[in-house]
Amino acid sequence: MVVPNESTSQQRSPRPVSVNSSHSARVVSIASGTLASRVTGLLRVLVLAWVLGFTPLADSYNLANTVPNMLFDLVLGGVVGATFIPVFVERLTLDGERRAWRSISSVVSGAIVVLVVASIVSWFAAPLIIDAFTSLNHAHSAATLDTLDHQRAVATELLRWFVPQVFFYGLIGVATALLNVRHRFGTAAWVPVINNFVCIAVLIWFHLVDPSPTVASVQGTRDLLYLGLGTSLGVGLQFLALVPSLLRSDLWRLTLRFDPRDPAVKAVTRLGSWTLLVVLANQASLYVVLAFAFGVGGSGPVSAYTYGWSFMMMPYAVVVVSVLGALTPQLASLATLDDLEGFAERLRFGLRQSLVIIIPCTLVLVILAQPLVAILLHHLNATRRLSAGVVLAILAAGLPGFTIFQLAIRGLQAMQRASTVFALYVLQNALTVALCVLLGRHSLAGLTASVSLAYAGGAVAALWALHQRHVTLISGLWSVHVRRSLVASGLATIAMAVAYAGPSSNQGLGLVTRFAVALTVGIVVYALAVVLWSRRVARANRNGARF
């Protein structure tokens, strides 16, 4: 918990100038790996769309491959991300190395047991899980009913081969937390590249052995088994790639032991109980979104939502996840020391770093979503409105709210305000579900808008919650850097829209040229606007005026 501390505030020496540069170096290290991971992840999505398209088989694969992530978050993922690093840092700060690593060993050992049990239970529960997700899709003809039955069977079979991912994702999460505690950030950001390349290779192989697969033709085949095992193999190799870094990170005191009375175990249990409730709320909301998407019907609605979300998350993952990865240990240390002023400054700094890049990325994705999806997923054909493009544009509009919400939540987690975090997630997820029922029951666009609007509402509530705890982020939201990015992005958006609206082809090389011209115009206008703004600020500073 962070509270004002007059004595520490009065005695604290000035913060070194190198703090920001050190943080920036860590962000660059994480961002470079995250960028490589996201680029190869994008390539994986492209290959997946090329091999499976927007078909019932694609929906079965994407649904089954989403569930292990949901299950991991449910049983451990949320707890790892929200509690392990703050608790580990707190033990190392207060107890010293020897006692701290005994505590950390207890937490890690308990986590491994939970992962094993969860994986076994998930394998047996696979049919029930898939039935729950597909329950809102009601077939209106015998042919549709037959396809739906095959979809469920294929998704169930794939899910059983994807279940090992729950265990490996858990090991990756624990390993990443241990590396972050030792201030080793780069490796964890790079290893998803291995997973992506393995999956790409498996998908290409699958296309070569079955160029025109359907849910009926692949059900129960050895090819489907290899597709499932190959996808999970990528996650296993992703964990193995972390092992050399773990061996070099001075973790030799880590042992397999479990003491439920250990203070770290108690802290993780206390904070984790709230986090588990948060994860339950998140997964309930995601279930509603995916179930409604599956119920929309038509040409691959689940795949359209999945691909649109993947594209929207790319700038967030490269920028914000990198910022948060470097920022979280600092926030945890400042929270442990009750340095409220330093805590707020660090969080505002991370917010500024994130928004100056997220804002232009948002507007680019909103304006150019349709041609981007057409070029990457629909064989250079934008002659009709593409559902994945609609999803991407609407989700991108909510990206700033999503960013602010996640940054504020990370700050509250570092302060160990678990009950407040739970309340905020309940609010955000309740908004999502309510809006989905109102807007998204029969429309993919309405469903997607519900998600974006809910995150905007959650962001406002999260900022208010931080303000109530004397951590105000308004100056970070409206700093000169953010205002400059907002104005420049607005001008660039107008220029891009005008450039793309010009007469040109909607397919083939003409579409690529049209997209490239619009994007180039936007970049040039953005750069010019930033330069002019900076010169204006410099003149104002020379004249002693406030800008």
XYZ file of C-alpha atoms in Angstrom:
547
model
C 0.000 0.000 0.000
C 1.254 3.510 -0.817
C 0.484 6.345 1.574
C 2.043 9.804 1.988
C 5.128 9.639 4.175
C 6.402 13.010 5.282
C 9.653 11.793 6.769
C 10.737 9.927 3.659
C 9.660 12.816 1.473
C 11.765 15.250 3.464
C 14.835 13.019 3.619
C 14.744 11.708 0.072
C 17.660 12.762 -2.077
C 17.035 14.010 -5.606
C 16.219 11.212 -8.034
C 19.083 10.487 -10.423
C 18.716 11.812 -13.926
C 19.636 8.371 -15.266
C 16.383 6.770 -14.069
C 14.456 7.725 -17.209
C 17.307 6.736 -19.517
C 17.686 3.378 -17.742
C 13.938 2.813 -18.011
C 14.002 3.778 -21.683
C 16.821 1.316 -22.359
C 14.775 -1.457 -20.787
C 11.730 -0.433 -22.800
C 13.777 -0.559 -26.023
C 15.089 -4.005 -25.074
C 11.576 -5.311 -24.470
C 10.050 -3.451 -27.413
C 12.538 -4.864 -29.919
C 11.741 -8.415 -28.868
C 8.032 -7.695 -28.647
C 8.080 -6.146 -32.112
C 9.779 -9.232 -33.543
C 7.283 -11.438 -31.719
C 4.328 -9.412 -32.959
C 5.588 -9.273 -36.542
C 6.024 -13.042 -36.615
C 2.676 -13.342 -34.835
C 1.135 -11.256 -37.595
C 2.753 -13.550 -40.146
C 1.245 -16.488 -38.266
C -2.217 -14.904 -38.532
C -1.687 -14.337 -42.261
C -0.695 -17.961 -42.811
C -3.642 -19.129 -40.696
C -6.040 -17.033 -42.788
C -4.410 -18.331 -45.970
C -4.673 -21.975 -44.883
C -8.085 -21.988 -43.149
C -9.690 -18.727 -44.348
C -12.903 -17.506 -42.685
C -14.527 -20.937 -42.507
C -16.186 -23.147 -39.885
C -12.853 -24.982 -39.569
C -11.067 -21.677 -38.897
C -13.619 -20.855 -36.200
C -13.116 -24.282 -34.596
C -9.332 -23.847 -34.598
C -9.395 -20.271 -33.300
C -11.944 -21.057 -30.598
C -10.042 -24.135 -29.400
C -6.728 -22.244 -29.463
C -8.189 -19.356 -27.443
C -9.471 -21.566 -24.629
C -6.008 -22.593 -23.245
C -5.132 -18.920 -22.808
C -8.422 -18.387 -20.988
C -7.856 -21.427 -18.782
C -4.296 -20.351 -17.985
C -5.519 -16.890 -17.019
C -8.235 -18.470 -14.923
C -6.060 -20.864 -12.911
C -2.802 -18.901 -12.659
C -2.123 -16.308 -15.347
C -3.849 -13.413 -13.655
C -2.234 -14.251 -10.319
C 1.255 -14.446 -11.866
C 0.943 -11.107 -13.629
C -0.683 -9.258 -10.752
C 0.995 -10.647 -7.636
C 4.213 -12.581 -8.256
C 6.471 -9.646 -9.161
C 5.227 -7.263 -6.407
C 5.437 -10.034 -3.776
C 8.852 -11.267 -4.960
C 10.251 -7.723 -4.977
C 8.783 -7.065 -1.536
C 10.398 -10.214 -0.083
C 13.792 -9.401 -1.649
C 13.589 -5.832 -0.342
C 12.552 -6.727 3.213
C 14.033 -10.195 3.877
C 17.315 -10.396 1.976
C 18.350 -12.987 -0.617
C 18.442 -16.205 1.435
C 15.052 -15.899 3.171
C 13.437 -14.311 0.121
C 14.321 -17.193 -2.176
C 12.916 -19.721 0.266
C 9.646 -17.821 0.052
C 9.825 -17.524 -3.737
C 10.503 -21.278 -3.994
C 7.309 -22.013 -2.072
C 5.268 -19.851 -4.431
C 6.808 -21.374 -7.579
C 6.341 -24.952 -6.315
C 2.696 -24.312 -5.518
C 2.175 -22.805 -8.965
C 3.555 -25.906 -10.700
C 1.168 -28.187 -8.799
C -1.793 -25.969 -9.730
C -0.791 -26.076 -13.415
C -0.572 -29.879 -13.494
C -3.988 -30.320 -11.869
C -5.606 -27.682 -14.102
C -4.247 -29.303 -17.273
C -5.619 -32.730 -16.341
C -9.056 -31.360 -15.435
C -9.192 -29.288 -18.647
C -8.505 -32.344 -20.816
C -11.485 -34.225 -19.389
C -13.735 -31.140 -19.473
C -13.000 -30.271 -23.129
C -16.432 -31.332 -24.528
C -18.294 -29.332 -21.884
C -16.148 -26.262 -22.544
C -16.787 -26.313 -26.294
C -20.519 -26.927 -25.818
C -20.684 -23.856 -23.569
C -19.080 -21.633 -26.212
C -21.270 -22.872 -29.063
C -24.573 -22.931 -27.180
C -25.804 -19.638 -28.693
C -25.456 -20.861 -32.287
C -28.805 -22.333 -33.300
C -28.840 -24.082 -36.675
C -31.787 -23.276 -38.959
C -31.399 -26.165 -41.421
C -30.219 -29.770 -41.510
C -27.056 -28.808 -43.413
C -26.210 -26.071 -40.929
C -26.871 -28.432 -38.021
C -24.550 -31.021 -39.558
C -21.798 -28.411 -39.978
C -22.285 -27.219 -36.397
C -21.950 -30.785 -35.090
C -18.695 -31.218 -37.012
C -17.465 -27.853 -35.722
C -18.061 -28.887 -32.136
C -16.386 -32.264 -32.622
C -13.307 -30.762 -34.303
C -13.021 -27.971 -31.726
C -13.226 -30.518 -28.898
C -10.552 -32.723 -30.461
C -8.255 -29.752 -31.045
C -8.806 -28.430 -27.533
C -7.615 -31.718 -26.048
C -4.372 -31.433 -28.003
C -4.096 -27.752 -27.039
C -4.520 -28.400 -23.291
C -0.722 -28.851 -22.694
C -0.440 -25.171 -23.553
C -2.039 -24.366 -20.175
C 0.926 -25.970 -18.392
C 3.556 -24.403 -20.638
C 1.977 -20.935 -20.530
C 2.098 -21.222 -16.749
C 5.790 -22.117 -16.764
C 6.454 -19.214 -19.137
C 4.595 -16.806 -16.837
C 6.509 -17.950 -13.744
C 9.845 -17.867 -15.586
C 9.145 -14.362 -16.902
C 8.347 -13.132 -13.377
C 11.640 -14.567 -12.088
C 13.597 -12.946 -14.925
C 11.892 -9.585 -14.353
C 12.808 -9.706 -10.660
C 16.432 -10.052 -11.798
C 15.868 -7.162 -14.256
C 16.271 -9.408 -17.298
C 13.564 -8.327 -19.712
C 14.703 -9.032 -23.268
C 14.617 -12.823 -23.528
C 10.982 -13.221 -22.495
C 10.009 -10.714 -25.180
C 11.891 -12.604 -27.907
C 10.956 -16.247 -27.265
C 7.407 -16.055 -28.742
C 9.164 -15.809 -32.120
C 10.015 -19.510 -31.799
C 6.398 -20.403 -31.081
C 5.207 -18.392 -34.071
C 7.659 -19.999 -36.499
C 6.759 -23.501 -35.316
C 3.046 -22.785 -35.796
C 3.670 -21.277 -39.230
C 5.573 -24.413 -40.259
C 2.787 -26.671 -38.949
C 0.095 -24.673 -40.774
C 2.029 -24.760 -44.063
C 2.496 -28.515 -43.676
C -1.236 -28.906 -43.019
C -2.037 -26.957 -46.194
C 0.295 -29.137 -48.246
C -1.312 -32.375 -47.069
C -4.890 -31.035 -47.267
C -5.287 -27.960 -49.527
C -9.094 -27.786 -49.113
C -9.964 -28.908 -45.582
C -13.449 -28.804 -44.081
C -14.688 -29.640 -40.605
C -16.229 -32.826 -41.986
C -13.123 -33.987 -43.874
C -10.619 -33.474 -41.022
C -12.682 -34.789 -38.111
C -10.886 -37.690 -36.430
C -7.959 -37.696 -38.881
C -4.263 -37.999 -38.110
C -3.672 -34.679 -39.863
C -5.871 -32.910 -37.311
C -3.947 -34.618 -34.505
C -0.637 -33.359 -35.916
C -2.101 -29.856 -36.325
C -3.067 -29.820 -32.651
C 0.177 -31.300 -31.366
C 2.286 -29.031 -33.577
C 0.523 -25.923 -32.307
C 1.156 -26.951 -28.689
C 4.756 -27.897 -29.499
C 5.444 -24.250 -30.324
C 4.425 -23.180 -26.804
C 6.591 -25.897 -25.245
C 9.635 -24.768 -27.231
C 8.893 -21.178 -26.212
C 9.372 -22.192 -22.574
C 12.513 -24.221 -23.284
C 14.053 -21.151 -24.935
C 13.802 -19.347 -21.573
C 15.809 -21.990 -19.706
C 19.310 -20.681 -20.637
C 18.392 -17.195 -19.363
C 17.014 -18.703 -16.161
C 20.289 -20.572 -15.625
C 22.260 -17.322 -16.028
C 20.046 -15.269 -13.700
C 21.421 -16.200 -10.263
C 18.415 -18.339 -9.383
C 20.433 -21.169 -7.836
C 18.623 -20.743 -4.500
C 15.327 -21.700 -6.154
C 14.218 -25.158 -4.982
C 11.094 -27.323 -5.050
C 9.543 -26.760 -1.636
C 6.134 -25.655 -0.438
C 5.316 -24.050 2.895
C 1.728 -22.762 3.107
C 2.713 -20.691 6.173
C 5.368 -18.755 4.270
C 4.637 -14.980 4.169
C 5.032 -14.893 0.374
C 2.531 -17.731 -0.065
C 0.126 -15.953 2.266
C 0.569 -12.684 0.360
C 0.015 -14.353 -3.022
C -3.016 -16.195 -1.624
C -4.456 -12.991 -0.177
C -3.871 -10.936 -3.293
C -4.510 -13.890 -5.580
C -7.978 -14.496 -4.179
C -8.987 -11.060 -5.402
C -7.105 -11.626 -8.643
C -8.893 -14.931 -9.192
C -12.198 -13.111 -8.884
C -10.897 -10.577 -11.414
C -9.957 -13.361 -13.813
C -13.358 -14.990 -13.374
C -14.999 -11.699 -14.312
C -12.685 -11.317 -17.326
C -13.268 -14.841 -18.576
C -17.021 -14.544 -18.107
C -16.951 -11.410 -20.236
C -14.754 -13.046 -22.886
C -17.051 -16.059 -22.923
C -20.031 -13.788 -23.619
C -18.167 -12.026 -26.445
C -17.006 -15.251 -28.129
C -20.334 -17.013 -27.627
C -22.210 -14.076 -29.161
C -19.664 -13.954 -32.000
C -20.180 -17.665 -32.658
C -23.923 -17.081 -32.563
C -23.806 -14.280 -35.154
C -23.307 -16.902 -37.849
C -22.185 -16.164 -41.369
C -18.631 -16.381 -42.668
C -16.229 -16.987 -39.792
C -17.338 -14.412 -37.182
C -15.105 -15.866 -34.450
C -12.121 -15.754 -36.795
C -12.963 -12.180 -37.831
C -13.038 -11.093 -34.186
C -9.854 -13.041 -33.390
C -7.905 -11.583 -36.318
C -9.183 -8.053 -35.676
C -8.182 -8.288 -32.019
C -4.722 -9.580 -33.007
C -4.109 -6.592 -35.288
C -5.393 -4.115 -32.690
C -3.150 -5.595 -30.010
C 0.031 -5.241 -32.046
C 0.777 -1.559 -31.207
C -0.374 -2.134 -27.630
C 1.914 -5.135 -27.191
C 4.936 -3.460 -28.753
C 4.557 -0.155 -26.894
C 2.504 -0.527 -23.719
C 3.509 -4.057 -22.738
C 7.146 -3.036 -23.156
C 6.639 0.061 -21.005
C 4.802 -1.936 -18.332
C 7.391 -4.705 -18.351
C 10.157 -2.249 -17.496
C 7.965 -0.161 -15.185
C 6.434 -2.868 -12.972
C 9.527 -3.686 -10.838
C 10.112 0.056 -10.296
C 6.503 0.606 -9.245
C 6.656 -2.369 -6.885
C 9.839 -1.027 -5.250
C 8.418 2.486 -4.858
C 5.207 1.068 -3.401
C 7.185 -0.990 -0.881
C 9.114 2.150 0.156
C 5.909 4.234 0.423
C 7.344 6.729 -2.085
C 4.033 8.140 -3.309
C 5.567 11.045 -5.208
C 8.010 8.827 -7.083
C 5.280 6.269 -7.740
C 2.981 8.835 -9.364
C 5.844 10.288 -11.421
C 6.807 6.847 -12.774
C 3.215 6.015 -13.695
C 2.709 9.375 -15.451
C 5.962 8.828 -17.327
C 4.769 5.424 -18.535
C 1.418 6.894 -19.556
C 3.087 9.632 -21.613
C 5.432 7.143 -23.267
C 2.508 4.946 -24.228
C -0.022 7.502 -25.464
C 2.295 9.468 -27.751
C 2.606 6.330 -29.903
C -0.767 4.689 -29.280
C -2.733 7.768 -30.444
C -1.344 7.876 -34.025
C -1.492 4.073 -34.277
C -5.151 4.206 -33.283
C -6.092 6.666 -35.989
C -4.129 4.804 -38.666
C -5.945 1.567 -37.824
C -9.353 3.264 -37.787
C -8.898 4.908 -41.199
C -7.045 2.111 -42.995
C -8.553 -0.980 -41.343
C -10.444 -2.168 -44.435
C -7.543 -2.006 -46.923
C -5.127 -3.421 -44.336
C -7.313 -6.476 -43.734
C -7.998 -6.845 -47.464
C -4.291 -6.821 -48.291
C -3.226 -9.167 -45.513
C -6.160 -11.565 -45.167
C -8.393 -11.321 -48.262
C -6.031 -11.747 -51.207
C -5.816 -7.996 -52.027
C -9.578 -7.694 -52.494
C -11.481 -4.809 -50.846
C -14.474 -4.746 -53.188
C -16.818 -5.532 -50.281
C -16.889 -4.556 -46.632
C -14.838 -7.047 -44.637
C -16.000 -8.132 -41.195
C -12.457 -8.343 -39.817
C -11.854 -4.779 -41.022
C -14.969 -3.558 -39.204
C -13.823 -5.328 -36.035
C -10.328 -3.839 -36.307
C -11.556 -0.262 -36.840
C -13.965 -0.362 -33.895
C -11.510 -2.075 -31.552
C -8.796 0.402 -32.551
C -11.087 3.289 -31.613
C -11.087 1.899 -28.074
C -7.313 1.383 -27.929
C -6.491 4.592 -25.960
C -9.106 3.716 -23.340
C -7.783 0.149 -23.175
C -4.234 1.496 -22.709
C -5.163 3.915 -19.924
C -7.196 1.232 -18.154
C -4.345 -1.294 -18.213
C -1.744 1.230 -17.013
C -3.964 2.373 -14.156
C -4.692 -1.228 -13.179
C -0.969 -2.044 -13.133
C -0.396 0.908 -10.823
C -3.102 -0.275 -8.421
C -1.693 -3.812 -8.507
C 1.756 -2.485 -7.589
C 0.103 -0.702 -4.644
C -1.443 -4.102 -3.753
C -4.964 -2.627 -3.934
C -6.448 -5.970 -4.961
C -10.014 -5.211 -3.908
C -10.025 -1.976 -5.932
C -8.666 -3.785 -8.987
C -11.399 -6.390 -8.605
C -14.103 -3.724 -8.387
C -12.796 -1.990 -11.523
C -12.667 -5.213 -13.525
C -16.167 -6.131 -12.399
C -17.371 -2.717 -13.565
C -15.604 -2.975 -16.921
C -16.779 -6.529 -17.563
C -20.328 -5.764 -16.442
C -20.362 -2.897 -18.942
C -19.090 -5.264 -21.646
C -21.764 -7.882 -20.973
C -24.584 -5.340 -20.678
C -23.574 -3.589 -23.897
C -23.170 -6.926 -25.700
C -26.731 -7.859 -24.760
C -27.991 -4.453 -25.926
C -25.857 -3.966 -29.048
C -24.126 -7.183 -30.022
C -26.568 -10.072 -29.968
C -26.938 -10.139 -33.749
C -24.205 -7.803 -34.971
C -20.433 -8.240 -34.955
C -20.004 -4.450 -35.182
C -22.244 -3.901 -32.151
C -20.431 -6.650 -30.270
C -17.063 -5.031 -30.949
C -18.316 -1.547 -30.058
C -19.458 -2.931 -26.710
C -15.894 -3.976 -25.891
C -14.392 -0.588 -26.827
C -17.017 1.426 -24.945
C -16.611 -0.724 -21.835
C -12.854 -0.119 -21.737
C -13.400 3.631 -22.086
C -15.741 3.557 -19.093
C -13.292 1.393 -17.169
C -10.452 3.838 -17.882
C -12.390 6.755 -16.384
C -13.202 4.726 -13.270
C -9.587 3.535 -12.884
C -8.215 7.087 -13.094
C -10.693 8.164 -10.437
C -9.647 5.244 -8.196
C -5.983 6.271 -8.440
C -6.885 9.901 -7.750
C -8.665 8.805 -4.571
C -5.329 7.326 -3.461
C -3.415 10.557 -4.180
C -1.966 9.310 -7.486
C -3.115 11.767 -10.149
C -2.405 10.999 -13.809
C -4.217 13.925 -15.451
C -0.966 15.798 -16.100
C 0.325 12.710 -17.918
C -2.857 12.487 -19.990
C -2.658 16.133 -21.036
C 1.102 16.683 -21.166
C 2.633 18.692 -23.989
C 3.878 15.461 -25.605
C 0.413 13.899 -25.645
C -1.206 17.100 -26.954
C 1.399 17.311 -29.700
C 0.741 13.700 -30.697
C -3.028 14.270 -30.633
C -2.914 17.360 -32.871
C -0.409 15.813 -35.284
C -2.431 12.590 -35.447
C -5.646 14.495 -36.165
C -4.060 16.336 -39.089
C -2.489 13.119 -40.376
C -5.846 11.340 -40.167
C -7.551 13.956 -42.334
C -4.720 13.738 -44.854
C -4.870 9.926 -44.943
C -8.633 9.879 -45.383
C -8.451 12.344 -48.286
C -5.588 10.444 -49.923
C -7.334 7.080 -49.630
C -10.685 8.464 -50.830
C -9.226 9.346 -54.205
C -10.247 7.342 -57.286
C -8.294 4.100 -57.468
C -8.644 0.334 -57.554
C -10.124 -1.712 -54.718
C -8.116 -4.809 -55.465
C -4.734 -6.087 -56.537
C -1.704 -3.864 -56.961
C -3.927 -0.794 -57.239
C -5.219 -1.372 -53.705
C -1.686 -1.797 -52.366
C -0.613 1.447 -54.062
C -3.652 3.296 -52.732
C -2.957 2.052 -49.196
C 0.755 2.879 -49.401
C 0.089 6.413 -50.680
C -2.431 7.128 -47.911
C -0.102 5.781 -45.231
C 2.875 7.737 -46.586
C 0.865 10.959 -46.709
C -0.225 10.395 -43.115
C 3.337 9.800 -41.919
C 4.658 12.900 -43.698
C 1.879 15.140 -42.347
C 2.375 13.738 -38.845
C 6.133 14.370 -38.960
C 5.681 17.936 -40.257
C 3.090 18.692 -37.581
C 5.410 17.416 -34.838
C 8.316 19.522 -36.138
C 6.198 22.684 -36.362
C 4.762 22.105 -32.890
C 8.243 21.574 -31.428
C 9.521 24.797 -32.991
C 6.531 26.685 -31.639
C 7.180 25.330 -28.136
C 10.869 26.238 -28.416
C 9.992 29.831 -29.393
C 7.510 30.074 -26.528
C 10.145 28.850 -24.078
C 12.674 31.409 -25.342
C 10.120 34.177 -24.881
C 9.280 32.977 -21.377
C 5.722 32.067 -22.314
C 3.937 28.927 -21.172
C 2.735 26.602 -23.894
